[in-house]
């Protein structure tokens, strides 16, 4: 089993859901397909969708909701 | 001057602007900053700086308690809110006063009154200011909405009473549209703003955005003429001019007088802006809203009138009467402001935070650059993308455009993408040169024309 990383393409603030009232894009432990949206990055008051560039099982987020992230920082890991 | 010290409750270029105005008046400056802003220019320039929290605005610049605590700890006399953040928050203005300090702006009550779009429209109407044809206040039922439309016709905007910044607006073209959209708009407004209230306004199809700068001391009000801000993207202004060069003299006079009447009606204190739509075809203007703060584009007014609006805000907040009489306010020449943002116009205006490399700022007669930048500064991703404002002034609009082009060519901000190429393309555009545009011009222009100048710009570079 290998672990694959999903990195943030931009610096900003990370969100796991599209609004505080909606469920997260992905729950911990679920599977992810390439192109699935796994979160949003708020950068300079705009929101950019973060799509997974890998597919795998058992996603584990390494960044909490509403936490600042750097460009290139690993947001989540999936198993393959 | 009763104000000896001020807390600057903002960041970026406006914080720098406020600090410079305060220093010119001999006022001690205290700058608040978030954990992401410790190295910003305003922190370096201020006499004292206080960290008020983490990068997220709601945990720092929007946190009323943190800002008030900092002001108390610093022992300042007054708080200047700048624009954005808490600048139009009536509760913040009240909290500053309750803590024994001066809020540099209108009273909390005036902010709330003018911030409520429906209430502001009523105040404007009762002060004799023309409003966009539409409903008299809120419309609670579809039947009432139908009655409004019978009088004014289509197209019509359904707007959320609690909306703002372009949010909560739907445009309907037919009665069937109205019947379908009205209940949906109400449900959406309730979900988004916690208030399902709606009102109706007729759509002015080829409107220009013209706004009047006013200054009040609580009794007297003067206007400092108007600005033309029709070049907008996503309802955000990108380029502003003063005066509104195509406005006939009689319209200008009525427009400015109506802004003064409105401000007098609420005993306005501070700097404010009354915004209008001007329908060129009909030769009519209509009130839209009041901004109860200093605005991003205030420098174009300063350039044509010679009045320092931020210094004047300090004076009237300190209890002084306006130092300017209406007959002293005169327009000289023409001014244009370009907002320089950290966005890449060639990539759909993708935000571009990052580290500033080489910085070259144009200087000379009639050129001003209000900015937060210095070489080596890292623009954080957590806030607005505005990096600075290039303002030029000349005797005529044509000379101003030429001077602007030279200034834009002399402005180098390396290390990240900026909107300088957009402004270089605009300054050469025939429609812009002729002044032939309206509030929806830029969005269409970007779709159809922008690719060419950008490509050319890249090849030249």
XYZ file of C-alpha atoms in Angstrom, chain A residues 10-13 15 42-46 48 66-69, chain B residues 55 58-59 342 350-353 379-385:
30
model
C -2.276 28.013 -3.837
C -1.675 29.673 -0.498
C -4.782 30.688 1.440
C -7.372 29.413 3.881
C -12.233 24.827 3.816
C -9.931 31.019 -0.096
C -7.295 33.239 -1.639
C -7.673 37.010 -1.701
C -11.411 36.803 -1.049
C -12.049 34.373 -3.909
C -10.916 28.106 -5.676
C -10.414 27.133 8.125
C -6.664 26.667 8.641
C -4.113 28.660 6.621
C -2.156 26.623 4.030
C -4.848 35.934 9.881
C -13.039 37.593 11.579
C -10.390 36.722 14.156
C -2.412 41.091 -7.406
C -6.516 34.449 -10.760
C -5.347 35.877 -7.408
C -1.566 36.128 -7.209
C -0.222 36.580 -3.685
C 1.633 39.898 -0.121
C -0.440 37.537 2.046
C -3.309 35.473 0.558
C -5.846 36.254 3.287
C -7.067 39.685 2.215
C -8.158 41.810 -0.725
C -5.826 41.777 -3.741
